[in-house]
Tab-separated table of C-alpha atoms and ligand atoms in Angstrom:
chain	number	residue	atom	x	y	z
A	1	MET	CA	90.296	-64.957	107.101
A	2	LYS	CA	92.041	-65.272	103.785
A	3	THR	CA	95.115	-63.306	102.734
A	4	LYS	CA	95.951	-61.503	99.904
A	5	LYS	CA	98.914	-63.875	99.468
A	6	ILE	CA	96.549	-67.123	99.083
A	7	SER	CA	94.380	-64.961	96.531
A	8	SER	CA	97.316	-64.362	94.236
A	9	ALA	CA	99.083	-67.663	94.830
A	10	LEU	CA	95.580	-69.158	93.405
A	11	ILE	CA	95.297	-67.088	90.209
A	12	LEU	CA	99.167	-67.280	89.727
A	13	MET	CA	97.667	-71.391	89.617
A	14	LEU	CA	94.863	-70.565	87.304
A	15	THR	CA	97.094	-68.264	84.734
A	16	MET	CA	99.692	-70.852	85.014
A	17	LEU	CA	97.278	-73.954	84.108
A	18	ILE	CA	96.400	-71.658	81.125
A	19	PHE	CA	99.438	-70.351	80.103
A	20	CYS	CA	101.753	-73.343	80.190
A	21	SER	CA	101.177	-75.085	77.425
A	22	CYS	CA	103.588	-72.865	75.263
A	23	THR	CA	107.512	-74.232	75.764
A	24	GLY	CA	109.335	-74.035	72.762
A	25	ASN	CA	113.284	-76.363	72.097
A	26	ASN	CA	114.688	-73.867	69.419
A	27	GLU	CA	116.807	-71.399	70.714
A	28	GLU	CA	113.984	-68.657	69.590
A	29	ASN	CA	111.574	-69.898	71.516
A	30	LYS	CA	113.302	-70.569	74.562
A	31	GLU	CA	111.369	-69.965	77.795
A	32	TYR	CA	113.050	-68.558	81.342
A	33	THR	CA	110.489	-68.049	84.557
A	34	LYS	CA	110.967	-66.695	87.324
A	35	ASP	CA	109.354	-66.760	90.599
A	36	ILE	CA	109.172	-63.172	92.858
A	37	PHE	CA	107.464	-62.293	95.955
A	38	ALA	CA	107.770	-58.548	95.544
A	39	MET	CA	105.193	-55.676	96.492
A	40	ASP	CA	103.345	-58.092	99.567
A	41	THR	CA	102.412	-60.105	96.789
A	42	PHE	CA	103.537	-63.271	94.211
A	43	MET	CA	105.431	-62.631	90.877
A	44	THR	CA	105.919	-64.710	87.033
A	45	ILE	CA	107.662	-63.827	84.531
A	46	LYS	CA	108.213	-66.084	81.571
A	47	ALA	CA	109.895	-64.716	78.543
A	48	TYR	CA	110.875	-65.833	75.647
A	49	GLY	CA	113.690	-65.581	73.284
A	50	ASP	CA	117.952	-65.801	74.033
A	51	LYS	CA	117.593	-62.817	75.346
A	52	ALA	CA	114.915	-63.631	78.517
A	53	GLU	CA	116.989	-64.844	80.866
A	54	ILE	CA	118.738	-61.309	80.753
A	55	ALA	CA	115.789	-59.277	80.219
A	56	VAL	CA	113.865	-61.820	83.259
A	57	ASP	CA	116.985	-60.755	85.600
A	58	GLU	CA	117.233	-56.772	85.040
A	59	ALA	CA	113.154	-57.273	85.593
A	60	GLU	CA	113.742	-58.701	89.125
A	61	ARG	CA	116.803	-55.902	89.581
A	62	GLU	CA	113.399	-53.322	89.079
A	63	ILE	CA	111.131	-54.959	90.736
A	64	VAL	CA	112.863	-54.598	94.010
A	65	ARG	CA	113.752	-51.423	93.391
A	66	LEU	CA	110.643	-49.618	92.236
A	67	GLU	CA	108.793	-51.590	95.807
A	68	SER	CA	111.851	-50.428	98.085
A	69	LEU	CA	110.579	-46.703	96.745
A	70	PHE	CA	106.446	-47.467	96.868
A	71	SER	CA	106.752	-49.479	100.149
A	72	VAL	CA	104.814	-47.939	102.540
A	73	THR	CA	106.237	-50.778	104.992
A	74	ASP	CA	109.912	-49.449	104.523
A	75	LYS	CA	110.565	-46.857	106.260
A	76	LYS	CA	112.892	-45.684	103.433
A	77	SER	CA	111.127	-45.879	101.082
A	78	ASP	CA	109.806	-42.160	99.401
A	79	ILE	CA	105.949	-43.227	100.329
A	80	SER	CA	107.346	-43.002	104.151
A	81	ARG	CA	109.571	-40.260	104.017
A	82	ILE	CA	106.414	-38.066	102.108
A	83	ASN	CA	104.119	-39.771	105.040
A	84	LYS	CA	106.471	-39.209	107.628
A	85	ASN	CA	107.208	-34.984	106.283
A	86	GLY	CA	103.630	-33.831	106.124
A	87	GLY	CA	103.581	-29.865	105.645
A	88	GLN	CA	106.515	-30.463	103.856
A	89	PHE	CA	108.690	-30.555	100.578
A	90	VAL	CA	109.795	-34.418	99.933
A	91	LYS	CA	112.384	-34.526	97.445
A	92	VAL	CA	111.534	-38.275	95.306
A	93	GLU	CA	113.193	-40.492	92.768
A	94	GLU	CA	111.654	-39.839	89.549
A	95	ASP	CA	109.482	-42.880	89.210
A	96	THR	CA	107.950	-42.146	92.299
A	97	LEU	CA	107.717	-38.370	90.579
A	98	ASP	CA	105.887	-40.180	88.050
A	99	LEU	CA	103.862	-42.470	89.593
A	100	ILE	CA	102.554	-40.216	92.351
A	101	GLY	CA	101.418	-37.748	89.296
A	102	THR	CA	99.984	-40.527	86.923
A	103	ALA	CA	98.127	-41.938	89.977
A	104	LEU	CA	96.456	-38.479	90.563
A	105	ASP	CA	95.465	-37.749	87.394
A	106	TYR	CA	93.313	-40.459	87.244
A	107	CYS	CA	92.277	-39.514	90.804
A	108	ARG	CA	90.968	-36.391	89.062
A	109	GLU	CA	89.321	-38.432	85.895
A	110	THR	CA	87.797	-40.377	88.271
A	111	ASP	CA	86.308	-38.314	89.931
A	112	GLY	CA	87.601	-39.442	93.826
A	113	ALA	CA	86.595	-42.907	93.581
A	114	LEU	CA	90.588	-43.061	92.737
A	115	ASP	CA	92.036	-41.887	95.956
A	116	ILE	CA	95.819	-42.131	97.027
A	117	THR	CA	94.917	-40.432	99.983
A	118	VAL	CA	92.657	-43.054	101.922
A	119	TYR	CA	96.045	-44.588	103.373
A	120	PRO	CA	94.881	-43.044	107.361
A	121	ILE	CA	91.717	-44.852	106.575
A	122	LEU	CA	93.645	-47.896	105.740
A	123	ARG	CA	95.119	-48.515	108.536
A	124	GLU	CA	92.290	-47.679	111.270
A	125	TRP	CA	90.879	-50.574	109.851
A	126	GLY	CA	93.590	-53.101	109.616
A	127	PHE	CA	94.791	-53.842	106.553
A	128	THR	CA	98.061	-52.485	106.364
A	129	THR	CA	98.421	-53.961	109.488
A	130	GLY	CA	96.689	-57.355	109.687
A	131	GLU	CA	94.907	-55.967	112.516
A	132	TYR	CA	91.673	-56.074	111.282
A	133	LYS	CA	88.952	-53.628	113.275
A	134	ILE	CA	85.427	-51.925	112.324
A	135	PRO	CA	86.102	-48.745	112.820
A	136	ASP	CA	84.067	-46.896	114.959
A	137	ASN	CA	81.672	-44.036	112.743
A	138	GLU	CA	83.138	-40.859	115.086
A	139	ARG	CA	86.927	-42.093	114.177
A	140	ILE	CA	85.790	-42.563	110.525
A	141	ARG	CA	84.911	-39.281	110.119
A	142	GLU	CA	88.065	-38.124	111.983
A	143	LEU	CA	90.366	-39.865	109.510
A	144	LEU	CA	87.939	-38.058	106.260
A	145	GLU	CA	89.062	-34.597	107.686
A	146	LEU	CA	92.485	-35.625	106.437
A	147	THR	CA	92.015	-37.052	103.305
A	148	GLY	CA	90.983	-36.054	99.919
A	149	TYR	CA	93.539	-35.899	96.782
A	150	ARG	CA	93.731	-32.115	96.821
A	151	LYS	CA	95.711	-32.206	99.438
A	152	VAL	CA	98.679	-33.797	97.759
A	153	ARG	CA	100.607	-31.020	95.457
A	154	LEU	CA	104.420	-31.757	93.722
A	155	GLY	CA	107.549	-30.189	92.703
A	156	GLU	CA	109.528	-30.438	90.346
A	157	ASN	CA	111.296	-33.505	92.038
A	158	THR	CA	109.948	-33.091	95.301
A	159	VAL	CA	105.954	-33.598	96.619
A	160	LEU	CA	104.397	-32.026	99.669
A	161	LEU	CA	101.188	-33.510	101.789
A	162	ASP	CA	99.211	-31.920	104.083
A	163	ASP	CA	99.771	-32.205	107.889
A	164	GLY	CA	98.248	-35.567	108.955
A	165	THR	CA	97.779	-36.387	105.213
A	166	GLU	CA	99.384	-39.637	104.396
A	167	ILE	CA	99.006	-41.749	100.717
A	168	ASP	CA	99.364	-45.353	99.191
A	169	LEU	CA	100.211	-46.396	95.770
A	170	GLY	CA	98.604	-50.010	96.137
A	171	SER	CA	96.035	-49.263	94.129
A	172	ALA	CA	98.693	-48.548	90.775
A	173	ALA	CA	102.221	-49.438	92.195
A	174	LYS	CA	102.271	-53.210	90.568
A	175	GLY	CA	100.329	-51.554	86.818
A	176	TYR	CA	103.139	-48.985	86.542
A	177	THR	CA	105.930	-51.652	87.483
A	178	GLY	CA	104.313	-54.022	84.437
A	179	ASP	CA	104.478	-51.124	82.160
A	180	ARG	CA	107.972	-50.736	83.363
A	181	ILE	CA	109.532	-54.788	83.080
A	182	ALA	CA	107.295	-54.325	80.012
A	183	GLU	CA	109.604	-51.736	79.236
A	184	ILE	CA	112.797	-53.530	79.925
A	185	MET	CA	111.535	-56.530	77.860
A	186	GLN	CA	111.544	-54.493	74.808
A	187	LYS	CA	114.569	-52.998	75.198
A	188	ASN	CA	116.341	-56.296	75.546
A	189	GLY	CA	114.905	-57.362	72.441
A	190	VAL	CA	112.681	-60.316	74.057
A	191	ASP	CA	108.795	-59.772	72.214
A	192	SER	CA	107.046	-62.613	73.806
A	193	ALA	CA	106.479	-62.494	77.035
A	194	LEU	CA	103.648	-62.936	80.262
A	195	ILE	CA	104.347	-60.642	83.963
A	196	ASN	CA	102.040	-61.799	86.288
A	197	LEU	CA	102.235	-59.605	89.336
A	198	GLY	CA	99.964	-60.449	91.906
A	199	GLY	CA	96.759	-60.513	89.029
A	200	ASN	CA	98.006	-57.457	87.058
A	201	VAL	CA	99.292	-59.356	84.114
A	202	GLN	CA	101.315	-57.572	81.370
A	203	ALA	CA	101.642	-58.916	78.096
A	204	VAL	CA	104.465	-58.213	76.001
A	205	GLY	CA	103.814	-59.026	71.988
A	206	THR	CA	102.430	-62.843	71.480
A	207	LYS	CA	103.284	-66.143	71.841
A	208	PRO	CA	106.153	-66.887	70.711
A	209	ASP	CA	103.941	-69.068	67.815
A	210	GLY	CA	102.183	-66.022	67.384
A	211	SER	CA	99.011	-66.255	69.148
A	212	LYS	CA	97.873	-64.151	71.695
A	213	TRP	CA	98.186	-64.872	74.902
A	214	LYS	CA	95.022	-66.235	77.192
A	215	VAL	CA	94.089	-64.817	80.194
A	216	GLY	CA	91.530	-66.061	83.131
A	217	ILE	CA	89.194	-63.767	85.084
A	218	GLN	CA	88.895	-65.449	88.478
A	219	ASP	CA	85.262	-66.370	89.818
A	220	PRO	CA	84.712	-63.292	92.211
A	221	GLU	CA	82.175	-66.281	93.943
A	222	ASN	CA	84.841	-69.350	93.859
A	223	SER	CA	88.199	-68.495	93.280
A	224	GLY	CA	89.552	-72.456	92.254
A	225	GLU	CA	87.139	-71.252	88.992
A	226	ILE	CA	87.287	-69.191	85.921
A	227	VAL	CA	84.552	-67.109	84.578
A	228	CYS	CA	85.561	-66.432	80.621
A	229	THR	CA	88.612	-65.811	79.337
A	230	LEU	CA	90.497	-63.124	76.951
A	231	SER	CA	93.001	-63.748	74.371
A	232	VAL	CA	95.187	-60.302	74.565
A	233	SER	CA	98.484	-59.096	73.116
A	234	ASP	CA	100.876	-56.306	73.712
A	235	CYS	CA	98.307	-55.398	76.346
A	236	ALA	CA	97.656	-54.795	80.804
A	237	VAL	CA	94.630	-56.655	82.121
A	238	VAL	CA	94.138	-56.547	86.158
A	239	THR	CA	91.306	-57.238	88.381
A	240	SER	CA	90.089	-55.780	91.390
A	241	GLY	CA	88.266	-58.145	93.666
A	242	ASN	CA	86.543	-57.947	97.009
A	243	TYR	CA	88.153	-61.655	97.242
A	244	GLU	CA	91.935	-60.585	97.150
A	245	ARG	CA	92.422	-58.844	101.061
A	246	TYR	CA	89.448	-59.190	103.546
A	247	PHE	CA	88.327	-60.251	106.592
A	248	VAL	CA	84.764	-61.045	108.438
A	249	GLY	CA	83.893	-59.283	111.152
A	250	ALA	CA	82.204	-59.590	114.303
A	251	ASP	CA	79.662	-58.915	112.892
A	252	GLY	CA	79.401	-61.083	111.277
A	253	LYS	CA	80.004	-58.523	107.784
A	254	LYS	CA	82.111	-59.109	104.807
A	255	TYR	CA	85.067	-56.064	105.008
A	256	TRP	CA	87.334	-55.551	102.201
A	257	HIS	CA	90.737	-53.299	101.337
A	258	ILE	CA	88.925	-51.689	99.006
A	259	ILE	CA	87.726	-48.340	100.805
A	260	ASP	CA	84.926	-45.681	98.837
A	261	PRO	CA	87.021	-42.198	100.202
A	262	LYS	CA	83.113	-40.924	100.319
A	263	THR	CA	82.112	-43.144	103.225
A	264	GLY	CA	85.873	-44.231	104.346
A	265	TYR	CA	83.708	-47.731	104.629
A	266	PRO	CA	84.379	-50.762	101.489
A	267	ALA	CA	83.209	-50.057	98.828
A	268	ASP	CA	80.481	-52.394	98.772
A	269	ASN	CA	77.943	-51.114	96.047
A	270	GLY	CA	77.144	-55.168	94.447
A	271	VAL	CA	80.301	-54.976	91.876
A	272	ILE	CA	82.407	-57.415	93.435
A	273	SER	CA	85.103	-57.192	90.891
A	274	ALA	CA	86.224	-55.028	88.171
A	275	SER	CA	89.008	-56.381	85.342
A	276	VAL	CA	90.268	-53.420	83.015
A	277	ILE	CA	92.394	-53.812	79.574
A	278	GLY	CA	94.024	-51.657	78.227
A	279	LYS	CA	97.596	-50.775	76.667
A	280	SER	CA	98.784	-49.220	79.877
A	281	GLY	CA	99.396	-51.250	83.059
A	282	VAL	CA	99.216	-47.923	85.449
A	283	MET	CA	96.124	-46.871	83.511
A	284	CYS	CA	94.287	-50.605	84.251
A	285	ASP	CA	95.342	-50.552	87.680
A	286	ALA	CA	93.934	-47.847	88.604
A	287	LEU	CA	91.270	-47.299	86.793
A	288	SER	CA	90.365	-51.274	88.258
A	289	THR	CA	89.904	-50.005	91.886
A	290	ALA	CA	88.312	-47.042	90.714
A	291	LEU	CA	85.292	-48.790	88.882
A	292	PHE	CA	84.999	-51.204	91.769
A	293	VAL	CA	84.534	-48.426	93.967
A	294	MET	CA	81.802	-46.444	91.159
A	295	GLY	CA	79.529	-49.176	91.207
A	296	THR	CA	77.772	-50.588	88.856
A	297	GLU	CA	76.132	-47.506	86.989
A	298	LYS	CA	78.837	-44.753	87.208
A	299	ALA	CA	81.391	-48.021	86.419
A	300	ILE	CA	79.694	-48.717	82.764
A	301	ALA	CA	78.934	-44.914	82.160
A	302	PHE	CA	82.448	-44.350	82.633
A	303	CYS	CA	83.535	-47.313	80.134
A	304	LYS	CA	81.341	-45.897	77.776
A	305	ALA	CA	83.080	-42.164	77.924
A	306	HIS	CA	87.089	-44.463	77.663
A	307	ARG	CA	87.455	-45.881	74.731
A	308	GLU	CA	90.622	-46.484	75.589
A	309	ILE	CA	89.435	-49.165	78.086
A	310	ASP	CA	87.781	-52.649	77.825
A	311	ALA	CA	86.554	-53.962	81.328
A	312	VAL	CA	84.707	-56.946	82.456
A	313	ILE	CA	82.635	-56.077	85.621
A	314	ILE	CA	81.037	-58.591	87.403
A	315	THR	CA	78.286	-58.346	90.029
A	316	SER	CA	76.416	-59.582	93.030
A	317	GLY	CA	73.400	-59.868	91.400
A	318	LYS	CA	74.964	-62.241	89.084
A	319	LYS	CA	75.396	-60.135	86.313
A	320	MET	CA	78.979	-60.089	84.188
A	321	TYR	CA	78.449	-56.591	81.882
A	322	VAL	CA	81.366	-56.341	79.223
A	323	THR	CA	82.572	-53.884	76.876
A	324	GLU	CA	81.963	-54.473	73.261
A	325	GLY	CA	85.438	-54.403	72.124
A	326	LEU	CA	85.904	-58.016	73.783
A	327	GLU	CA	84.566	-59.802	70.967
A	328	ASP	CA	87.741	-62.698	71.807
A	329	MET	CA	86.208	-63.381	74.828
A	330	SER	CA	84.800	-66.841	74.893
A	331	ALA	CA	83.189	-66.893	78.652
A	332	VAL	CA	83.700	-70.385	80.270
A	333	SER	CA	80.663	-70.260	83.208
A	334	ASP	CA	77.132	-69.071	82.313
A	335	LYS	CA	76.867	-68.605	86.474
A	336	TYR	CA	77.045	-64.244	85.282
A	337	GLU	CA	74.558	-63.152	83.357
A	338	LEU	CA	76.382	-61.326	80.066
A	339	SER	CA	75.338	-57.948	78.701
A	340	LEU	CA	77.711	-56.097	76.624
A	341	ILE	CA	78.764	-52.300	77.148
A	342	LYS	CA	77.701	-50.707	73.702
A	343	ARG	CA	80.038	-47.509	73.019
B	401	LIG	P1	94.999	-55.348	94.435
B	401	LIG	O1	95.702	-54.358	95.357
B	401	LIG	O2	93.957	-56.247	95.906
B	401	LIG	O3	95.519	-56.054	93.750
B	401	LIG	P2	93.993	-52.109	93.685
B	401	LIG	O4	94.625	-52.739	92.524
B	401	LIG	O5	92.387	-52.801	93.317
B	401	LIG	O6	94.048	-54.189	94.013
B	401	LIG	O7	94.413	-51.831	95.087
B	401	LIG	C1	93.249	-52.028	96.349
B	401	LIG	C2	94.886	-51.399	97.176
B	401	LIG	O8	94.711	-49.857	96.812
B	401	LIG	C3	94.688	-51.303	98.360
B	401	LIG	O9	94.968	-52.120	99.069
B	401	LIG	C4	94.886	-49.856	98.881
B	401	LIG	O10	95.778	-50.671	99.404
B	401	LIG	C5	94.664	-48.708	98.042
B	401	LIG	N1	93.652	-47.888	97.701
B	401	LIG	C6	91.711	-49.343	98.829
B	401	LIG	N2	91.500	-48.113	98.386
B	401	LIG	C7	91.643	-47.152	97.514
B	401	LIG	C8	91.067	-46.140	96.806
B	401	LIG	N3	89.807	-46.030	96.379
B	401	LIG	N4	91.876	-45.331	96.419
B	401	LIG	C9	93.167	-45.711	96.299
B	401	LIG	N5	93.553	-46.491	96.780
B	401	LIG	C10	93.123	-47.287	97.341
B	402	LIG	MG1	94.100	-51.429	91.567
């Protein structure tokens, strides 16, 4: 059984291989890197310049603070308190309200492919506890009754859930955190940094020499390989894949951690990896999860209608769909047949 931790470590190694080529000696290019384990994943923050250390340390404190608000396992977190108090308005911090509000916007925009209320179903499958099992159909039907993002309502500084409904922000919290860290970098005068939150990459500026950062997209069928590299600056690159957290059931089938909110089963539509590239980390995180759930045709249609994102969608049919804007992409492997998403 593989876990997110192993996969995140591999992603980290891959990205480190790509990124480690750029260290400078002078003060301006001085590199400061910190590895952190938080939000159930390995994170690396690498920043350049004389303010790098101050900024990275502040970023680490911010990660710890945000985790304490968003964690579903920490009983004192805002999310746990909201979940425990269905039917009542629960007062929360501004960041919690901001993230839930933004996530709900993407739930609506993706017609419920993203749905932050799938949490009771995820737990039933064991993805939150590690006690994996295939639930019976009747149980899934019961739990589906409790889900639906319209059962979440926001007040001025409160959140109200229907009784029995529970939420989880695992689909977007790392992206949100990436945005906050990028802001901390900029506020501290760091204009060159690369933030890797367990595969959620956030690039601040360019490399110190002015060239773009290179970010590898992992082969979903082979965790040691990358299928292409993207050259990026000032943006987020976020991937959702079926290889990140999964178990093999007694029936020999693979079941992964991204749930189709319409069925209550892991989204199994041929998409095995969806990467989204765009200005905002929370947008890329929410939409990479949503594109994974939508399946190839809907995901391509969504990309055509949303020019604010670029995407790389890989299917079990050995196809790789890439939006036209990604001219800087260089394919490393020809294992997947490339098609352009034109718009
Ligand atoms: P990762 O956290 O592995 O980087 P994602 O960003 O795609 O991957 O988020 C997956 C997480 O989102 C799951 O672990 C679960 O907590 C939650 N989740 C699963 N399915 C959905 C869904 N359809 N909508 C919203 N959240 C989901
Ligand atoms: Mg996501």
